[in-house]
mmCIF file of C-alpha atoms in Angstrom:
data_model
loop_
_atom_site.group_PDB
_atom_site.id
_atom_site.type_symbol
_atom_site.label_atom_id
_atom_site.label_comp_id
_atom_site.label_asym_id
_atom_site.label_seq_id
_atom_site.Cartn_x
_atom_site.Cartn_y
_atom_site.Cartn_z
ATOM 1 C CA MET N 1 -9.606 -8.834 11.465
ATOM 2 C CA GLN N 2 -10.551 -8.811 7.784
ATOM 3 C CA THR N 3 -12.295 -6.220 5.668
ATOM 4 C CA ARG N 4 -14.012 -7.067 2.399
ATOM 5 C CA VAL N 5 -15.258 -4.702 -0.288
ATOM 6 C CA ASP N 6 -16.758 -6.856 -3.017
ATOM 7 C CA ALA N 7 -16.798 -5.786 -6.610
ATOM 8 C CA ASP N 8 -18.511 -7.015 -9.751
ATOM 9 C CA VAL N 9 -15.582 -7.940 -11.973
ATOM 10 C CA SER N 10 -16.202 -9.813 -15.187
ATOM 11 C CA GLY N 11 -13.468 -11.985 -16.595
ATOM 12 C CA ALA N 12 -10.318 -13.328 -14.971
ATOM 13 C CA ALA N 13 -7.727 -11.567 -17.156
ATOM 14 C CA PRO N 14 -5.947 -8.846 -15.154
ATOM 15 C CA PRO N 15 -6.178 -5.353 -16.655
ATOM 16 C CA ARG N 16 -3.104 -3.292 -17.246
ATOM 17 C CA LEU N 17 -1.875 -1.088 -14.412
ATOM 18 C CA ASP N 18 -0.259 2.322 -14.575
ATOM 19 C CA CYS N 19 1.906 2.531 -11.436
ATOM 20 C CA HIS N 20 4.188 5.168 -9.991
ATOM 21 C CA GLY N 21 5.674 6.150 -6.631
ATOM 22 C CA SER N 22 7.262 9.332 -5.335
ATOM 23 C CA SER N 23 8.953 10.343 -2.078
ATOM 24 C CA HIS N 24 10.106 13.776 -0.901
ATOM 25 C CA VAL N 25 12.009 14.807 2.214
ATOM 26 C CA GLY N 26 9.645 17.739 2.756
ATOM 27 C CA ARG N 27 10.405 21.337 3.670
ATOM 28 C CA VAL N 28 11.487 20.860 7.287
ATOM 29 C CA ARG N 29 13.294 17.558 7.830
ATOM 30 C CA SER N 30 16.894 16.937 6.826
ATOM 31 C CA ASN N 31 16.537 13.241 5.997
ATOM 32 C CA ASN N 32 13.888 11.023 4.450
ATOM 33 C CA GLU N 33 12.755 8.121 6.646
ATOM 34 C CA ASP N 34 10.040 7.029 4.193
ATOM 35 C CA ARG N 35 10.516 4.049 1.906
ATOM 36 C CA PHE N 36 8.313 2.636 -0.842
ATOM 37 C CA ALA N 37 8.410 -0.153 -3.398
ATOM 38 C CA ILE N 38 6.393 -1.242 -6.431
ATOM 39 C CA ILE N 39 7.054 -4.779 -7.614
ATOM 40 C CA ALA N 40 5.600 -6.829 -10.461
ATOM 41 C CA LEU N 41 5.667 -10.600 -9.998
ATOM 42 C CA GLN N 42 5.793 -12.502 -13.291
ATOM 43 C CA HIS N 43 5.649 -16.028 -14.627
ATOM 44 C CA ALA N 44 9.082 -17.407 -15.498
ATOM 45 C CA ALA N 45 8.395 -17.486 -19.236
ATOM 46 C CA ARG N 46 9.440 -15.226 -22.115
ATOM 47 C CA LEU N 47 8.675 -15.674 -25.801
ATOM 48 C CA LEU N 48 11.934 -15.689 -27.764
ATOM 49 C CA GLN N 49 10.836 -16.882 -31.201
ATOM 50 C CA THR N 50 7.828 -18.467 -32.905
ATOM 51 C CA ASN N 51 6.057 -18.820 -36.227
ATOM 52 C CA LEU N 52 2.588 -18.723 -34.688
ATOM 53 C CA GLY N 53 0.257 -16.271 -36.344
ATOM 54 C CA ASP N 54 -1.429 -15.297 -33.091
ATOM 55 C CA THR N 55 0.982 -14.836 -30.189
ATOM 56 C CA SER N 56 -1.436 -13.164 -27.780
ATOM 57 C CA ILE N 57 -1.728 -16.271 -25.589
ATOM 58 C CA LEU N 58 2.055 -16.404 -25.240
ATOM 59 C CA GLU N 59 2.335 -12.683 -24.600
ATOM 60 C CA ARG N 60 0.093 -13.169 -21.574
ATOM 61 C CA LEU N 61 2.888 -15.199 -19.975
ATOM 62 C CA GLU N 62 5.002 -12.052 -19.879
ATOM 63 C CA ARG N 63 2.366 -10.057 -18.002
ATOM 64 C CA PRO N 64 2.668 -9.769 -14.218
ATOM 65 C CA VAL N 65 0.595 -12.267 -12.235
ATOM 66 C CA ALA N 66 0.620 -9.970 -9.210
ATOM 67 C CA HIS N 67 1.740 -6.530 -8.094
ATOM 68 C CA VAL N 68 3.037 -5.556 -4.655
ATOM 69 C CA PHE N 69 2.846 -1.981 -3.374
ATOM 70 C CA ILE N 70 4.548 -0.938 -0.121
ATOM 71 C CA ALA N 71 4.781 2.325 1.819
ATOM 72 C CA ALA N 72 6.701 2.622 5.098
ATOM 73 C CA ASP N 73 7.452 5.550 7.390
ATOM 74 C CA GLY N 74 10.334 5.285 9.852
ATOM 75 C CA VAL N 75 9.095 6.408 13.252
ATOM 76 C CA GLY N 76 10.212 9.952 14.046
ATOM 77 C CA GLY N 77 12.039 10.403 17.323
ATOM 78 C CA ALA N 78 13.451 6.867 17.356
ATOM 79 C CA ALA N 79 17.069 6.588 16.268
ATOM 80 C CA GLY N 80 17.453 4.911 12.928
ATOM 81 C CA GLY N 81 13.926 5.318 11.540
ATOM 82 C CA GLU N 82 15.512 5.351 8.114
ATOM 83 C CA GLU N 83 17.119 1.963 8.802
ATOM 84 C CA ALA N 84 13.848 0.563 10.164
ATOM 85 C CA SER N 85 11.781 1.415 7.092
ATOM 86 C CA SER N 86 14.555 0.182 4.795
ATOM 87 C CA LEU N 87 14.865 -3.106 6.676
ATOM 88 C CA ALA N 88 11.111 -3.686 6.705
ATOM 89 C CA VAL N 89 10.669 -3.092 2.991
ATOM 90 C CA GLY N 90 13.847 -5.011 2.155
ATOM 91 C CA THR N 91 12.744 -8.032 4.177
ATOM 92 C CA ILE N 92 9.452 -8.214 2.306
ATOM 93 C CA VAL N 93 11.085 -7.821 -1.101
ATOM 94 C CA GLU N 94 13.511 -10.603 -0.198
ATOM 95 C CA TYR N 95 10.646 -13.075 0.115
ATOM 96 C CA LEU N 96 8.577 -11.997 -2.862
ATOM 97 C CA SER N 97 9.608 -14.968 -4.987
ATOM 98 C CA GLU N 98 8.031 -17.220 -2.352
ATOM 99 C CA ALA N 99 4.837 -15.180 -2.468
ATOM 100 C CA ALA N 100 4.633 -15.534 -6.242
ATOM 101 C CA ASN N 101 4.823 -19.313 -6.002
ATOM 102 C CA CYS N 102 2.517 -19.509 -2.990
ATOM 103 C CA TYR N 103 -0.577 -18.175 -4.670
ATOM 104 C CA ARG N 104 -1.992 -18.106 -8.190
ATOM 105 C CA GLY N 105 -5.389 -16.734 -9.108
ATOM 106 C CA THR N 106 -8.234 -16.635 -6.607
ATOM 107 C CA ASP N 107 -8.365 -20.190 -5.264
ATOM 108 C CA ALA N 108 -10.380 -19.752 -2.068
ATOM 109 C CA ALA N 109 -8.892 -22.892 -0.548
ATOM 110 C CA ARG N 110 -5.433 -21.289 -0.536
ATOM 111 C CA GLU N 111 -6.449 -17.720 0.216
ATOM 112 C CA GLN N 112 -5.886 -17.908 3.976
ATOM 113 C CA GLU N 113 -2.523 -19.580 3.392
ATOM 114 C CA PHE N 114 -1.550 -16.680 1.166
ATOM 115 C CA ILE N 115 -2.680 -14.066 3.702
ATOM 116 C CA ASP N 116 -0.761 -15.868 6.455
ATOM 117 C CA HIS N 117 2.306 -15.908 4.235
ATOM 118 C CA LEU N 118 2.173 -12.155 3.657
ATOM 119 C CA THR N 119 1.653 -11.466 7.356
ATOM 120 C CA SER N 120 4.594 -13.675 8.265
ATOM 121 C CA ARG N 121 6.874 -11.523 6.108
ATOM 122 C CA VAL N 122 5.924 -8.456 8.143
ATOM 123 C CA GLU N 123 6.442 -10.434 11.347
ATOM 124 C CA GLU N 124 9.900 -11.420 10.062
ATOM 125 C CA ALA N 125 10.781 -7.752 9.573
ATOM 126 C CA ASN N 126 9.557 -7.038 13.104
ATOM 127 C CA SER N 127 11.672 -9.888 14.514
ATOM 128 C CA ARG N 128 14.784 -8.641 12.730
ATOM 129 C CA LEU N 129 14.393 -5.143 14.126
ATOM 130 C CA VAL N 130 13.688 -6.403 17.648
ATOM 131 C CA ALA N 131 16.666 -8.785 17.524
ATOM 132 C CA GLU N 132 19.019 -6.034 16.399
ATOM 133 C CA TYR N 133 17.816 -3.080 18.444
ATOM 134 C CA GLY N 134 15.565 -4.406 21.208
ATOM 135 C CA ARG N 135 11.815 -4.031 21.643
ATOM 136 C CA THR N 136 11.803 -0.587 23.256
ATOM 137 C CA GLY N 137 13.586 2.583 22.231
ATOM 138 C CA GLY N 138 14.926 1.216 18.964
ATOM 139 C CA PRO N 139 14.049 2.008 15.355
ATOM 140 C CA ALA N 140 10.522 1.268 14.203
ATOM 141 C CA THR N 141 8.371 1.871 11.146
ATOM 142 C CA THR N 142 4.851 1.926 9.863
ATOM 143 C CA LEU N 143 4.079 -0.399 6.974
ATOM 144 C CA THR N 144 1.200 -0.607 4.537
ATOM 145 C CA MET N 145 1.438 -3.337 1.907
ATOM 146 C CA VAL N 146 -1.021 -4.287 -0.823
ATOM 147 C CA THR N 147 -0.546 -7.408 -2.924
ATOM 148 C CA LEU N 148 -2.829 -7.296 -5.951
ATOM 149 C CA VAL N 149 -3.756 -10.629 -7.517
ATOM 150 C CA TRP N 150 -6.509 -9.397 -9.785
ATOM 151 C CA PRO N 151 -9.127 -8.503 -8.769
ATOM 152 C CA ARG N 152 -8.277 -9.092 -5.132
ATOM 153 C CA ALA N 153 -6.041 -6.748 -3.145
ATOM 154 C CA TYR N 154 -4.581 -8.306 0.020
ATOM 155 C CA VAL N 155 -3.708 -5.731 2.664
ATOM 156 C CA VAL N 156 -1.281 -5.978 5.588
ATOM 157 C CA HIS N 157 -1.211 -2.799 7.650
ATOM 158 C CA VAL N 158 0.746 -1.566 10.674
ATOM 159 C CA GLY N 159 0.761 2.021 11.959
ATOM 160 C CA ASP N 160 -0.671 5.195 10.440
ATOM 161 C CA SER N 161 0.378 5.160 6.814
ATOM 162 C CA ARG N 162 -2.778 4.748 4.751
ATOM 163 C CA GLY N 163 -4.375 2.907 1.867
ATOM 164 C CA TYR N 164 -7.197 4.321 -0.258
ATOM 165 C CA PHE N 165 -8.940 3.552 -3.492
ATOM 166 C CA LEU N 166 -10.898 5.914 -5.711
ATOM 167 C CA ARG N 167 -13.959 4.465 -7.439
ATOM 168 C CA ARG N 168 -16.353 6.482 -9.589
ATOM 169 C CA GLY N 169 -15.396 9.722 -7.860
ATOM 170 C CA ARG N 170 -15.595 8.399 -4.296
ATOM 171 C CA LEU N 171 -12.461 8.002 -2.166
ATOM 172 C CA ARG N 172 -12.519 5.112 0.320
ATOM 173 C CA GLN N 173 -9.921 4.489 3.035
ATOM 174 C CA PHE N 174 -9.400 0.766 3.630
ATOM 175 C CA THR N 175 -6.881 1.060 6.475
ATOM 176 C CA ALA N 176 -7.402 2.373 10.005
ATOM 177 C CA ASP N 177 -4.750 4.486 11.729
ATOM 178 C CA GLN N 178 -3.185 2.727 14.720
ATOM 179 C CA THR N 179 -2.550 5.701 17.009
ATOM 180 C CA MET N 180 -3.322 6.479 20.622
ATOM 181 C CA GLY N 181 -5.683 9.222 19.493
ATOM 182 C CA ASP N 182 -7.696 6.885 17.275
ATOM 183 C CA LEU N 183 -7.825 4.251 20.016
ATOM 184 C CA LEU N 184 -9.134 6.618 22.717
ATOM 185 C CA VAL N 185 -11.654 8.189 20.350
ATOM 186 C CA ASP N 186 -12.894 4.755 19.227
ATOM 187 C CA ILE N 187 -13.559 3.629 22.811
ATOM 188 C CA GLY N 188 -15.223 6.917 23.709
ATOM 189 C CA GLU N 189 -12.626 8.219 26.154
ATOM 190 C CA LEU N 190 -11.873 11.395 24.193
ATOM 191 C CA SER N 191 -13.344 13.456 21.385
ATOM 192 C CA GLU N 192 -11.404 13.951 18.145
ATOM 193 C CA GLU N 193 -10.710 17.542 19.173
ATOM 194 C CA GLN N 194 -9.361 16.491 22.581
ATOM 195 C CA ALA N 195 -7.127 13.818 21.054
ATOM 196 C CA ALA N 196 -5.760 16.263 18.494
ATOM 197 C CA LYS N 197 -5.113 18.946 21.128
ATOM 198 C CA ARG N 198 -3.087 16.498 23.218
ATOM 199 C CA GLY N 199 -1.059 15.318 20.218
ATOM 200 C CA LEU N 200 -2.252 11.739 20.613
ATOM 201 C CA TYR N 201 -2.591 11.171 16.882
ATOM 202 C CA ASN N 202 1.205 11.358 16.738
ATOM 203 C CA ILE N 203 1.660 8.384 19.106
ATOM 204 C CA LEU N 204 1.544 4.995 17.402
ATOM 205 C CA THR N 205 0.001 2.015 19.162
ATOM 206 C CA SER N 206 1.496 -0.413 16.637
ATOM 207 C CA ALA N 207 4.710 -0.291 14.612
ATOM 208 C CA VAL N 208 7.097 -2.760 13.030
ATOM 209 C CA GLY N 209 10.021 -3.053 15.461
ATOM 210 C CA THR N 210 8.023 -2.484 18.659
ATOM 211 C CA GLY N 211 4.677 -3.782 19.854
ATOM 212 C CA MET N 212 2.993 -4.825 16.601
ATOM 213 C CA ALA N 213 -0.609 -5.689 15.794
ATOM 214 C CA PRO N 214 -0.816 -6.123 11.996
ATOM 215 C CA VAL N 215 -4.275 -5.857 10.496
ATOM 216 C CA VAL N 216 -5.054 -7.873 7.365
ATOM 217 C CA GLY N 217 -7.859 -7.230 4.937
ATOM 218 C CA VAL N 218 -9.127 -8.012 1.466
ATOM 219 C CA VAL N 219 -10.431 -5.437 -1.005
ATOM 220 C CA ASP N 220 -11.819 -6.396 -4.407
ATOM 221 C CA LEU N 221 -10.980 -3.824 -7.068
ATOM 222 C CA GLU N 222 -12.761 -2.926 -10.293
ATOM 223 C CA PRO N 223 -11.528 -1.673 -13.673
ATOM 224 C CA ALA N 224 -10.864 2.097 -13.574
ATOM 225 C CA ASP N 225 -10.178 2.113 -9.807
ATOM 226 C CA VAL N 226 -7.220 4.150 -8.545
ATOM 227 C CA LEU N 227 -5.200 2.736 -5.647
ATOM 228 C CA LEU N 228 -3.249 5.052 -3.312
ATOM 229 C CA LEU N 229 -0.793 4.236 -0.528
ATOM 230 C CA CYS N 230 0.721 7.130 1.377
ATOM 231 C CA THR N 231 2.562 8.135 4.524
ATOM 232 C CA ASP N 232 1.148 10.700 6.922
ATOM 233 C CA GLY N 233 3.281 13.413 5.358
ATOM 234 C CA LEU N 234 0.464 13.619 2.827
ATOM 235 C CA THR N 235 -2.607 13.152 4.990
ATOM 236 C CA LYS N 236 -1.611 15.539 7.789
ATOM 237 C CA HIS N 237 -1.694 18.375 5.239
ATOM 238 C CA VAL N 238 -4.038 17.326 2.422
ATOM 239 C CA PRO N 239 -7.652 16.473 3.317
ATOM 240 C CA ASP N 240 -9.486 13.596 1.651
ATOM 241 C CA PRO N 241 -11.672 15.819 -0.597
ATOM 242 C CA ARG N 242 -8.554 17.422 -2.096
ATOM 243 C CA ILE N 243 -6.874 14.021 -2.522
ATOM 244 C CA THR N 244 -9.993 12.914 -4.400
ATOM 245 C CA GLU N 245 -9.821 15.927 -6.720
ATOM 246 C CA LEU N 246 -6.137 15.427 -7.504
ATOM 247 C CA LEU N 247 -6.465 11.694 -8.162
ATOM 248 C CA ALA N 248 -9.493 12.194 -10.390
ATOM 249 C CA ALA N 249 -7.886 14.996 -12.408
ATOM 250 C CA ALA N 250 -4.511 13.341 -13.042
ATOM 251 C CA PRO N 251 -4.111 11.749 -16.498
ATOM 252 C CA ASP N 252 -1.686 9.094 -15.261
ATOM 253 C CA ALA N 253 -0.086 7.688 -12.104
ATOM 254 C CA GLU N 254 3.085 9.777 -12.360
ATOM 255 C CA SER N 255 1.095 13.000 -12.682
ATOM 256 C CA ALA N 256 -1.051 11.988 -9.706
ATOM 257 C CA CYS N 257 2.023 11.393 -7.535
ATOM 258 C CA ARG N 258 3.549 14.698 -8.533
ATOM 259 C CA ALA N 259 0.316 16.595 -7.831
ATOM 260 C CA LEU N 260 -0.167 14.982 -4.409
ATOM 261 C CA VAL N 261 3.417 15.605 -3.279
ATOM 262 C CA ASP N 262 3.349 19.196 -4.544
ATOM 263 C CA GLU N 263 0.094 19.813 -2.675
ATOM 264 C CA ALA N 264 1.556 18.486 0.588
ATOM 265 C CA LEU N 265 4.611 20.720 0.162
ATOM 266 C CA GLU N 266 2.510 23.790 -0.624
ATOM 267 C CA ARG N 267 0.428 23.205 2.510
ATOM 268 C CA GLY N 268 3.460 23.035 4.808
ATOM 269 C CA GLY N 269 5.561 19.972 4.002
ATOM 270 C CA THR N 270 6.438 19.476 7.672
ATOM 271 C CA ASP N 271 7.181 15.766 7.227
ATOM 272 C CA ASN N 272 8.541 13.374 4.641
ATOM 273 C CA VAL N 273 5.810 12.659 2.100
ATOM 274 C CA THR N 274 5.509 9.448 0.085
ATOM 275 C CA VAL N 275 2.786 8.334 -2.299
ATOM 276 C CA VAL N 276 2.270 5.237 -4.436
ATOM 277 C CA VAL N 277 -0.459 5.326 -7.084
ATOM 278 C CA ALA N 278 -1.760 2.494 -9.268
ATOM 279 C CA ARG N 279 -4.418 3.230 -11.880
ATOM 280 C CA VAL N 280 -6.355 0.206 -13.116
ATOM 281 C CA ALA N 281 -7.205 0.293 -16.809
ATOM 282 C CA ALA N 282 -10.878 0.783 -17.596
ATOM 283 C CA ALA N 283 -12.876 -2.176 -18.915
ATOM 284 C CA ALA N 284 -12.845 -2.583 -22.677
ATOM 285 C CA SER N 285 -15.896 -1.306 -24.493
ATOM 286 C CA SER N 286 -18.541 -3.921 -25.249
ATOM 287 C CA ARG N 287 -19.226 -2.413 -28.662
#
């Protein structure tokens, strides 16, 4: 399954990103099973010395060619959720050098190869967990990963952590929660109220380390967009309209993360809460 949100992006040069992540244990739990990572993939070139008058073309070699954003939430109630989220994120980071060499730019002929490559890294993390702990009863984790090769954001999603982007004041969720509640509501078996009353939104239908059904998608971003990945420690307490307000009001990514985490804590903080924010620089003025 793929999801596309097309954008009108002029020019191939990637804009600068302001990125930050934050994770908090919350007000109730004693340990933090959430993990996150923000990685910049760069060309293997660095300007050491030159007598060129204009070095801007060389400076571009030092800019990242891609960014990877990951949020993972170790499944509560399964022993070793902390280990599961750490292993999943660590496995992906281990293979990032391959991802950087696998795909450059937006060559449509290689796009599916790139998506398959990203998905295989998540499948590798799943295989490692299953091999070590078994398919049932062992540690597991959600995983939401976005690889941004401007302007295209490639999404691999498992579980109920979420991905959003804010564009011109409108917050859009580009992931779908994989829970028993969402499944039964989608097929018309239960209402949202019935699913919530029975606690079915707390039961995952897909997780890394157990039965896994990764969903891949593609979202095209625009200058001035704000990207958000988060675990359900945020979304179970902070509704989308309030998330929109906080993202729009924050002057930078670090401030946005701090505001979102603080809001989740003020509203209960019953779970670990993790957020990753990336603010895309606005387009340069045409004047």
